[in-house]
Structures are given as structure tokens and as C-alpha cells.
Short mmCIF file of C-alpha atoms and ligand atoms in Angstrom, two decimals:
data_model
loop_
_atom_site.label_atom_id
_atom_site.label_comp_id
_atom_site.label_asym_id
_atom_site.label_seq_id
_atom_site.Cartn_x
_atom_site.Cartn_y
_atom_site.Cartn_z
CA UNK A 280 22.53 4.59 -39.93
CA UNK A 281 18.71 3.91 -39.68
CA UNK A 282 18.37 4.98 -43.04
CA UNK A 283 20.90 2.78 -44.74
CA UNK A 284 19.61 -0.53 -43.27
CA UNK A 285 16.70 0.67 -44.30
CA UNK A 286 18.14 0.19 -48.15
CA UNK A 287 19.76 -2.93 -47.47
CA UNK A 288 16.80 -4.61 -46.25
CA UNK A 289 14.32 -6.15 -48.42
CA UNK A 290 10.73 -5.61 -48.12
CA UNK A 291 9.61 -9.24 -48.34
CA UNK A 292 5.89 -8.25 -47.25
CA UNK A 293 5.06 -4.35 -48.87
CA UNK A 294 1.71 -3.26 -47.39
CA UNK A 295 -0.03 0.44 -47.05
CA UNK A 296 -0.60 -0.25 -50.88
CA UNK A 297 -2.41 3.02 -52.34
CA UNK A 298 -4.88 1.17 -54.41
CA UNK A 299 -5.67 -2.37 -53.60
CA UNK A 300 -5.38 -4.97 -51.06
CA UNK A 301 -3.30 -8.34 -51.80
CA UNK A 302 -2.63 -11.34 -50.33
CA UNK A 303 0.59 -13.23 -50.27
CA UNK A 304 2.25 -16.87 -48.96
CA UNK A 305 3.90 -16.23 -45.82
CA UNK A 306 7.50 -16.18 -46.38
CA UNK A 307 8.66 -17.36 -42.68
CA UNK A 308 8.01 -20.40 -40.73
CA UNK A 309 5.58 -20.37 -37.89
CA UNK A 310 7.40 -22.71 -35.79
CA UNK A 311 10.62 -21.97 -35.88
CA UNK A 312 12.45 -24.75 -33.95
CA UNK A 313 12.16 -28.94 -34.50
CA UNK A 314 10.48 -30.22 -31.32
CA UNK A 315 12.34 -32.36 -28.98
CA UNK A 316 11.97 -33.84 -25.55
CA UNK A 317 13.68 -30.77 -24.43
CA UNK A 318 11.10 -28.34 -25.62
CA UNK A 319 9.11 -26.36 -22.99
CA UNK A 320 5.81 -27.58 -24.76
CA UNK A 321 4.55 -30.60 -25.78
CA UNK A 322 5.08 -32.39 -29.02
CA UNK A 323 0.98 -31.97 -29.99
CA UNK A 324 1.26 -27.95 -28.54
CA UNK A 325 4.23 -27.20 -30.58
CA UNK A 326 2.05 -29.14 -33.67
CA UNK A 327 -1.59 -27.16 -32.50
CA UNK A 328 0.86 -23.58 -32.64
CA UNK A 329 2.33 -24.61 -36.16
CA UNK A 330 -0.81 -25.25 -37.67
CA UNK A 331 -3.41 -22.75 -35.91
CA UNK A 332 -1.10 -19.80 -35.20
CA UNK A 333 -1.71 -19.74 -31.26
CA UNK A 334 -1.47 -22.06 -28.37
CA UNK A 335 -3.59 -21.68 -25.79
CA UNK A 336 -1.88 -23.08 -21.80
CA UNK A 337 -3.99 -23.18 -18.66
CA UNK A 338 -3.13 -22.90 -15.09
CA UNK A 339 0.83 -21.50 -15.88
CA UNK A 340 0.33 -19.88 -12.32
CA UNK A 341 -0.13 -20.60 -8.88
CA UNK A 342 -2.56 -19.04 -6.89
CA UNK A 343 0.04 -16.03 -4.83
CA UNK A 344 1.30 -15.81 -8.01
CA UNK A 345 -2.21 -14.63 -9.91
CA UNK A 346 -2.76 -12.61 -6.92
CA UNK A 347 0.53 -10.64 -6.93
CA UNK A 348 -0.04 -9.77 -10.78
CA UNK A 349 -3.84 -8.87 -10.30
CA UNK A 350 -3.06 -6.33 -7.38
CA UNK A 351 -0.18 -4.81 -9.19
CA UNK A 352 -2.50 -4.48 -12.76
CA UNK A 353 -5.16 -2.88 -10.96
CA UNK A 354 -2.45 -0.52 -8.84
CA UNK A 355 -1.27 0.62 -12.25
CA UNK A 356 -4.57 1.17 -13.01
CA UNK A 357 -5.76 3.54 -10.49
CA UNK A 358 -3.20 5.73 -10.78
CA UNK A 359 -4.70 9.50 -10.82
CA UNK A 360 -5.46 11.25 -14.16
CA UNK A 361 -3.79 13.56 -13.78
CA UNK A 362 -0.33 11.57 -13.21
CA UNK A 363 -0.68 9.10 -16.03
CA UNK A 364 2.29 9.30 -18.56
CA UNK A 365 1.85 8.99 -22.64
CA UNK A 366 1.96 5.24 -22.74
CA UNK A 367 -1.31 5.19 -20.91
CA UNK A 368 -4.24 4.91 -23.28
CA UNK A 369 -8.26 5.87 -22.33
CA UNK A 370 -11.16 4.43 -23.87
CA UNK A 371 -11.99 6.38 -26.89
CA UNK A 372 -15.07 8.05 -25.19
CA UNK A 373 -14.35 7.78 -21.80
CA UNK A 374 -11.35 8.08 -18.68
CA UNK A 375 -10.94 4.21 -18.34
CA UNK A 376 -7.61 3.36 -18.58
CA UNK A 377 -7.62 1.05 -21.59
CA UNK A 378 -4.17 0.50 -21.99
CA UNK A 379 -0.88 0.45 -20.47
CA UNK A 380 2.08 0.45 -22.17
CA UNK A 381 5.58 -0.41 -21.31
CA UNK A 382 4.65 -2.70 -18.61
CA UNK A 383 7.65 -4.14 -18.05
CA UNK A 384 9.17 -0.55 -17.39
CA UNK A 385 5.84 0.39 -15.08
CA UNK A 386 6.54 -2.70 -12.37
CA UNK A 387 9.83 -4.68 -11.94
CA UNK A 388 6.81 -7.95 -11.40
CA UNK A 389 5.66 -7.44 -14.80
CA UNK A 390 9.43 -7.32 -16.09
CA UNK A 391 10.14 -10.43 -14.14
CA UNK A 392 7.11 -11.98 -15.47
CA UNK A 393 8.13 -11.02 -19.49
CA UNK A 394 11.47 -13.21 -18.57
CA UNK A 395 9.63 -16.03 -16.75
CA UNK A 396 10.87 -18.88 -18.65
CA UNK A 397 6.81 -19.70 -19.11
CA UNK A 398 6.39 -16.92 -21.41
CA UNK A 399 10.14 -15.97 -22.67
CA UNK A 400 11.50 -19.76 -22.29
CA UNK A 401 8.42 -20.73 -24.80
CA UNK A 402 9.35 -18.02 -26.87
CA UNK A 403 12.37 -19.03 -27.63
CA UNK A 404 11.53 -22.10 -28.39
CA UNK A 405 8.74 -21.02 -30.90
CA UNK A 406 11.31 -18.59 -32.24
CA UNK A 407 14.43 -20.80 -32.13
CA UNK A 408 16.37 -17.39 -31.32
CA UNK A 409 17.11 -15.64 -28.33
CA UNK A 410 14.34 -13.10 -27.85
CA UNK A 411 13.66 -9.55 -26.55
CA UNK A 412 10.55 -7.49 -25.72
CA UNK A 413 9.77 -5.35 -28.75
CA UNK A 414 5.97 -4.41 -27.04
CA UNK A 415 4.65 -5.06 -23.57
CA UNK A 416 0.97 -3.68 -22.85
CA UNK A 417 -2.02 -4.76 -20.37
CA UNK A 418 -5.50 -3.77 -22.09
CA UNK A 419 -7.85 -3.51 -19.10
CA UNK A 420 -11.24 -3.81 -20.95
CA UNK A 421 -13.25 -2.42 -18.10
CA UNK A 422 -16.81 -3.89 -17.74
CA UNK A 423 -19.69 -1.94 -19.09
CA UNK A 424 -17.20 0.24 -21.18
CA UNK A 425 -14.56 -1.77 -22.62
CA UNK A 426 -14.54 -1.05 -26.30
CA UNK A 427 -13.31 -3.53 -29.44
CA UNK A 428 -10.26 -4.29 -30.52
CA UNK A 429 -11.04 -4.28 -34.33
CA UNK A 430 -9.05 -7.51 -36.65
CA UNK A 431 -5.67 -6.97 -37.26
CA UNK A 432 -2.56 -9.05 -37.59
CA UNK A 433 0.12 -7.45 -35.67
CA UNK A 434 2.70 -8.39 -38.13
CA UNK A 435 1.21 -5.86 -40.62
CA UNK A 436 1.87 -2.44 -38.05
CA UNK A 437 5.19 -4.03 -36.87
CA UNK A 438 6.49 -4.35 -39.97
CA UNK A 439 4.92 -1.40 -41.51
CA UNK A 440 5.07 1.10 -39.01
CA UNK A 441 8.07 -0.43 -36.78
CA UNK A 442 10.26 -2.00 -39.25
CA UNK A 443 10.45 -5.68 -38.29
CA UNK A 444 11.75 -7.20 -40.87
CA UNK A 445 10.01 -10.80 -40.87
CA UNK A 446 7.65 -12.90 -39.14
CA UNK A 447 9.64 -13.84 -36.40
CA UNK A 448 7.80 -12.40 -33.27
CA UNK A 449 5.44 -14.28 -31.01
CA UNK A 450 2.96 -12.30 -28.51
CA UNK A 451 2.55 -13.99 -24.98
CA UNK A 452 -1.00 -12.49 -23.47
CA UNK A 453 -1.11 -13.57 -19.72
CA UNK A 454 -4.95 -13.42 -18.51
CA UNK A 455 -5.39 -11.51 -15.25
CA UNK A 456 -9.35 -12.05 -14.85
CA UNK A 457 -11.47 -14.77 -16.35
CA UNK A 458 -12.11 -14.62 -19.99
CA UNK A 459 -15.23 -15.83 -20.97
CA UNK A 460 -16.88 -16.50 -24.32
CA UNK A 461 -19.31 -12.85 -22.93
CA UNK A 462 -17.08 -10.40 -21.70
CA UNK A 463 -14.97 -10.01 -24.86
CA UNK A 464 -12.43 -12.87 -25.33
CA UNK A 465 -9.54 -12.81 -28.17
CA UNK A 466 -10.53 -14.41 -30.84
CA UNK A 467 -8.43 -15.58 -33.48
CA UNK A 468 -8.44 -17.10 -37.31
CA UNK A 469 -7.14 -20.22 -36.94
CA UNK A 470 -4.51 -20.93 -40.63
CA UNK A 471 -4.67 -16.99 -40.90
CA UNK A 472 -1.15 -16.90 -39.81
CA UNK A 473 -0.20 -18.84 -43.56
CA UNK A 474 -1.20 -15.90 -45.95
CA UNK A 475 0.24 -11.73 -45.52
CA UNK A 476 -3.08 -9.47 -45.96
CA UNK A 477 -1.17 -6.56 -47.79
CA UNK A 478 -3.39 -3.69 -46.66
CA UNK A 479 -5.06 -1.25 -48.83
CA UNK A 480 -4.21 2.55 -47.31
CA UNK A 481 -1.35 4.51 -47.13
CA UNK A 482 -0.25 5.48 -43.23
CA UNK A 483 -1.25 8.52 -42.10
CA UNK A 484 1.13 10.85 -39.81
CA UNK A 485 0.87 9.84 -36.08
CA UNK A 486 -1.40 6.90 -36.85
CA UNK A 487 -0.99 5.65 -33.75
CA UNK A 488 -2.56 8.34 -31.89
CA UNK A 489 -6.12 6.95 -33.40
CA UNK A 490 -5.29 3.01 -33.96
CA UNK A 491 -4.78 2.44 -30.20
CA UNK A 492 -8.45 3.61 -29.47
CA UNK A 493 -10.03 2.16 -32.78
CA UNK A 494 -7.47 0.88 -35.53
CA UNK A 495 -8.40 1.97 -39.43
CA UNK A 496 -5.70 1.80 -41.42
CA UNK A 497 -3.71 -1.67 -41.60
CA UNK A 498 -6.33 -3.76 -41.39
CA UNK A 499 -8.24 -6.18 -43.63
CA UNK A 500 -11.27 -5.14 -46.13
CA UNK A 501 -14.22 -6.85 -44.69
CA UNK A 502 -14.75 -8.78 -48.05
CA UNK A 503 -11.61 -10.63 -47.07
CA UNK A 504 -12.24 -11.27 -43.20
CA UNK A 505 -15.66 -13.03 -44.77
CA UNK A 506 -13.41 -15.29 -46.37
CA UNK A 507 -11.31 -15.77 -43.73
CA UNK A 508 -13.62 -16.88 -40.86
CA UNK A 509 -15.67 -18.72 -43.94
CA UNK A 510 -12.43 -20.82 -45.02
CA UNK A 511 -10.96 -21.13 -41.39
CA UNK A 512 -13.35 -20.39 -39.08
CA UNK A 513 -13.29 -18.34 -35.68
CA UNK A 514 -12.15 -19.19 -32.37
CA UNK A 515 -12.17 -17.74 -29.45
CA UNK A 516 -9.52 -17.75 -26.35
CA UNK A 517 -11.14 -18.16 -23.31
CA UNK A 518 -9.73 -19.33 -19.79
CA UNK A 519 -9.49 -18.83 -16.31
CA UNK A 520 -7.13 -16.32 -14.64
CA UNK A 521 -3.83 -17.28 -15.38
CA UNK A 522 -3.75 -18.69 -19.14
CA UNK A 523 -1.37 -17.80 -21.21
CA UNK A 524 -2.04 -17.76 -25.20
CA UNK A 525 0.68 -17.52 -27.00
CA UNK A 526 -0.03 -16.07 -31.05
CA UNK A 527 1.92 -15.86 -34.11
CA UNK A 528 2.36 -12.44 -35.23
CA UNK A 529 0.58 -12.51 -37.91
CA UNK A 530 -2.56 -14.57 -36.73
CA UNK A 531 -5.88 -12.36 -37.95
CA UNK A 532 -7.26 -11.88 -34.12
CA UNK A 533 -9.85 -8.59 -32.60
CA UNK A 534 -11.70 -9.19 -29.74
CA UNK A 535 -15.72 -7.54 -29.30
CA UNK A 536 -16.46 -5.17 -26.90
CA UNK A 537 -17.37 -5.80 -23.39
CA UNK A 538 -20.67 -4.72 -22.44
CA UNK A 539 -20.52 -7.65 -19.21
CA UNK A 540 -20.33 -6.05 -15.69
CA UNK A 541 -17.08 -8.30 -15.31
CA UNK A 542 -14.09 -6.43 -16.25
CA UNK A 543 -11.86 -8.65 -18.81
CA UNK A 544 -8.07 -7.67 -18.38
CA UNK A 545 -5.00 -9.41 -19.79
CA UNK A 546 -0.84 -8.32 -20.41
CA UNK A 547 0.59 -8.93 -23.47
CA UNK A 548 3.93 -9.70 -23.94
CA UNK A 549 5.39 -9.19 -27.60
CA UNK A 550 8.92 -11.29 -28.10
CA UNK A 551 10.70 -10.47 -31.23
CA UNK A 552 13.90 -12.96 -32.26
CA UNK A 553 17.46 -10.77 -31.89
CA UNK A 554 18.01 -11.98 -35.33
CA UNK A 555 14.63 -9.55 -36.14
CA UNK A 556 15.50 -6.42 -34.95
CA UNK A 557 13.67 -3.40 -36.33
CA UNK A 558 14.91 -1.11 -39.26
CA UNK A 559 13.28 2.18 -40.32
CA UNK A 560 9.63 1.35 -41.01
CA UNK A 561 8.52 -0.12 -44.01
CA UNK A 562 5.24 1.94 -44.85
CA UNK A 563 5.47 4.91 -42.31
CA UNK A 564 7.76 8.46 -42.22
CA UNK A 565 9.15 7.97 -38.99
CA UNK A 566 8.69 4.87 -36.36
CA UNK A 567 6.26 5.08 -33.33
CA UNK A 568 7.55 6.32 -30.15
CA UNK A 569 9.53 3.92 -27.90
CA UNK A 570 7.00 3.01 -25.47
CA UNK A 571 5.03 2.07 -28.10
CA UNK A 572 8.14 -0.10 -30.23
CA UNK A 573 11.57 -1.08 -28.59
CA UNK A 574 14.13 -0.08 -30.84
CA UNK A 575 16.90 1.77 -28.18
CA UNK A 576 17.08 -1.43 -25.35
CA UNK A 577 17.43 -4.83 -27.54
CA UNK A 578 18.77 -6.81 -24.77
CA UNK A 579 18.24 -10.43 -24.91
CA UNK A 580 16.15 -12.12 -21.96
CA UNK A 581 17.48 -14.51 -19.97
CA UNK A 582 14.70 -16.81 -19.16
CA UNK A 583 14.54 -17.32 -15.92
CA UNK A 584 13.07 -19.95 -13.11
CA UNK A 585 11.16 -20.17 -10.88
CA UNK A 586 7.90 -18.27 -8.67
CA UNK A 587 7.12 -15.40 -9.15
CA UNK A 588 7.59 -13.08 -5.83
CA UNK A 589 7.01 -9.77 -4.02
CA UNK A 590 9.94 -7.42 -4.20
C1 AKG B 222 -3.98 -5.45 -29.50
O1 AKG B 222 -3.78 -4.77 -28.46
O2 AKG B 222 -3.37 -5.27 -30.57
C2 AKG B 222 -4.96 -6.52 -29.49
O3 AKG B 222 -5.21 -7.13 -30.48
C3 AKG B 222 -5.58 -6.80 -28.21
C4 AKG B 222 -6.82 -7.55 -28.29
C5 AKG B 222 -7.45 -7.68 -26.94
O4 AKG B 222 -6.94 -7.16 -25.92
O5 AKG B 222 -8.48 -8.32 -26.90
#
């Protein structure tokens, strides 16, 4: 079944190309809906998104709120070595937890927080759809330790490796410490979002097993991120504890290594339209595992109201 939507779906962004890199128009809006007074963002944030690719909206939480979400991130967290399931991640040379997948599945809070209509309510207005969660994920970035997340545009593994067909997919990253411009921010390419970086490199089996600790296939040349932060320059998303940023899935973003004593930890929430949903990948022999792309439980979200509570 996977195999014939697979044929009926057109690959309007090829990548893994075996001998050269190439750039492309994006073929999708960015914003997909016309702002209104109805909109959960303002006329000038729905504009700023269009334009730059990400949004980035302070103080979305109160204070019980924040604390709830820090406890249960650093519960999570701690849990013993020797009990941690697949969709945890380590630091490539060490036993910090870098990543957890599947958040949403780890703690009913986290799953009530991916529905909040703060982060799913502005998704589907971004979107214009109704939206699921295709990825959900906390990266810990541990002070002292915390390594890089090299440039990327999510986009290119979604599409390549997952099989989303289009760029129709907005990530929601909630920020559960302070992120400062020193202990390894996201930063993003503002206008990156406009052009598809078809990447040089054909997937590897089980790619994934090495990209989560340091990603090296399905990413840019460096010739080309030059031009990039030349033409558009860099940015950088910093905020207190409780921002949201919301990014385009194809916005060129990494984030430097944390080498601060002050640990810099933040969920992301990855909303795809319903419209969107995955075929077989586009550049890999099989998809990722589950935890790592939603392709069994496409339920729609129903945003919901409201604060955010213990049990
Ligand atoms: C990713 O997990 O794909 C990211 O780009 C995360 C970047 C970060 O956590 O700074």
C-alpha cells in the first residue's frame, strides 16, 4: 500500500543526489493561511513568520506552568541507564541524556502541552490544516557537555528519509531553561526557508543511528551555508524560560555547542498538516522507526484551552 503511494506521489523536492548539490524555489507557501482578526498571532507575527521562517513568542507560560514542565523534563531525564528505552539518545561521547524522543508518549503533560492551543492552535493557523505530531523530542544540552546540533533544514530528512510530501510542517520548540546568546541558542537563517538545498550524498542504511549524535549526510556543503549567512545573515533565538519559537520546516537552523555551566534544554514539537501525511521515503530504503517519525497514529489534535495542570 506504502509502496504504491509511493508511485503516485511526486517528488517535488529530490535530494540525496549522488553527485552534486542544487538549489531550488520552494514550491509551498510558508504561511499558509490569510491573517485575520481571528488568528492566534498578530498581523506583524504572522508577516515576521512569512518572511523570516520562524517566530519567536515570549512569556506563553505562567510561572506553575514552567515549573510543572521543568520538573517533569528533568524527571525524564534522570531516569537510570540502564532503564532508558531506544528513543533516548546520549551525547556522542558521553551518558548525558541528549535526547528524548516521543515526548508526548513519555508524560501525558508533555502530550497536553503538544495540543495546547499555544503551540497546536498556532499551528494550525500557520498551516491552515488541521495538524498532528509527526516528531516530538526535548534535547537537554547539558552544561559543560552539550554537543552541536550541526545546520540542517528539517524538511530535507522528513521528506527524504520520512516521506513528507511538501513543506507543510511547522516545529514548535518550547524553552525549558534560559537560552542565552552563550550556552548554545538555535540559530536560524532568516529567508533560508525560500530556496530547497538538494543535498549532495546518497542515505546510508540506519542513518539515523549517527545523525542524532552528529548529522552528515543531508546537510548543506559549507560553500553554500557561506552564502547563506552572507546573503541573509544569522540569528539567533534566545529567551527566557518559557518562549516558544515556532520554525518553518525548512528554515537552515544548528545550534553550537554548550561549553556554559548552565544547562540549555528545550521540547520540540513537530506539527505536520493531515493533508501531509507521510509516504514511503523519498531518498531512503525503508523509513525511520516510529519514535523517531509518526506514520501508525495520524490523529488530528484538538487544540485545546486553557492552564496547563498536574495530573
Ligand atoms: C534538531 O534536533 O534537529 C535540532 O535542530 C535541534 C537544535 C537544538 O536543539 O538546538
Amino acid at each position: 500500500h506504502d509502496t504504491l503511494q509511493h508511485f503516485d506521489a511526486v517528488d517535488a523536492y529530490p535530494t540525496r543526489l549522488p553527485d552534486r548539490e542544487q538549489i531550488t524555489p520552494r514550491r509551498d507557501p510558508v504561511l499558509w493561511s490569510d491573517w485575520s482578526e481571528a488568528a492566534p498571532i498578530s498581523r506583524d507575527e504572522a508577516e515576521h513568520y512569512r518572511e523570516n521562517g520562524y517566530l519567536v513568542r515570549r512569556d506563553m507560560f505562567s510561572p506553575d506552568e514552567l515549573e510543572l514542565l521543568v520538573d517533569t523534563a528533568k524527571h525524564l531525564r534522570d531516569t537510570d541507564a540502564d532503564k532508558r528505552p531506544a528513543d533516548f539518545v546520549t551525547e556522542p561521547n558521553s551518558d548525558d541524556v541528549r535526547t528524548v524522543f516521543r515526548l508526548d508518549e513519555h508524560s501525558p503533560l508533555f502530550a497536553r502541552l503538544a495540543a495546547d492551543t499555544r503551540l497546536a492552535g498556532v499551528a494550525e493557523f500557520l498551516l491552515n490544516d488541521r495538524v498532528y505530531l509527526h516528531q516530538s523530542r526535548l534535547n537537554y544540552k547539558p552544561g559543560f557537555k552539550g554537543k552541536e546540533f550541526y545546520w540542517h533544514s528539517d524538511f530535507e530528512t522528513w521528506h527524504a528519509e520520512d516521506g513528507l510530501p511538501r513543506m507543510r510542517a511547522v516545529s514548535a520548540s518550547v524553552l525549558l531553561t534560559d537560552n542565552s546568546s552563550t550556552n548554545g541558542p538555535l540559530m536560524l537563517i532568516p529567508g533560508s526557508q525560500g530556496e530547497f538545498i538538494a543535498c549532495l550524498g546518497e542515505t546510508p542504511d540506519d542513518n539515523h543511528e549517527s545523525s542524532l549524535k552528529a548529522q552528515e549526510v543531508g546537510v548543506p556543503q559549507p560553500d553554500t551555508i557561506t552564502r547563506f549567512a552572507q546573503h541573509f545573515g544569522l540569528d539567533t533565538a534566545t529567551g527566557p524560560t518559557g518562549t516558544v519559537v515556532f520554525f518553518d520546516c525548512n528554515t537552515l537552523h544548528g545550534s553550537n555547542g554548550n561549553i556554559t555551566p548552565d544547562p540549555r534544554s528545550n521540547a520540540f514539537f513537530v506539527f505536520n498538516a493531515v493533508t501531509n501525511r507521510p509516504v514511503s521515503p523519498f531518498a531512503a530504503s525503508k523509513p525511520r522507526p516510529q519514535w523517531l517519525a509518526n506514520r501508525e497514529l495520524i490523529q488530528p489534535i484538538d487544540p485545546i484551552e486553557g492552564r496547563l495542570t498536574r495530573g
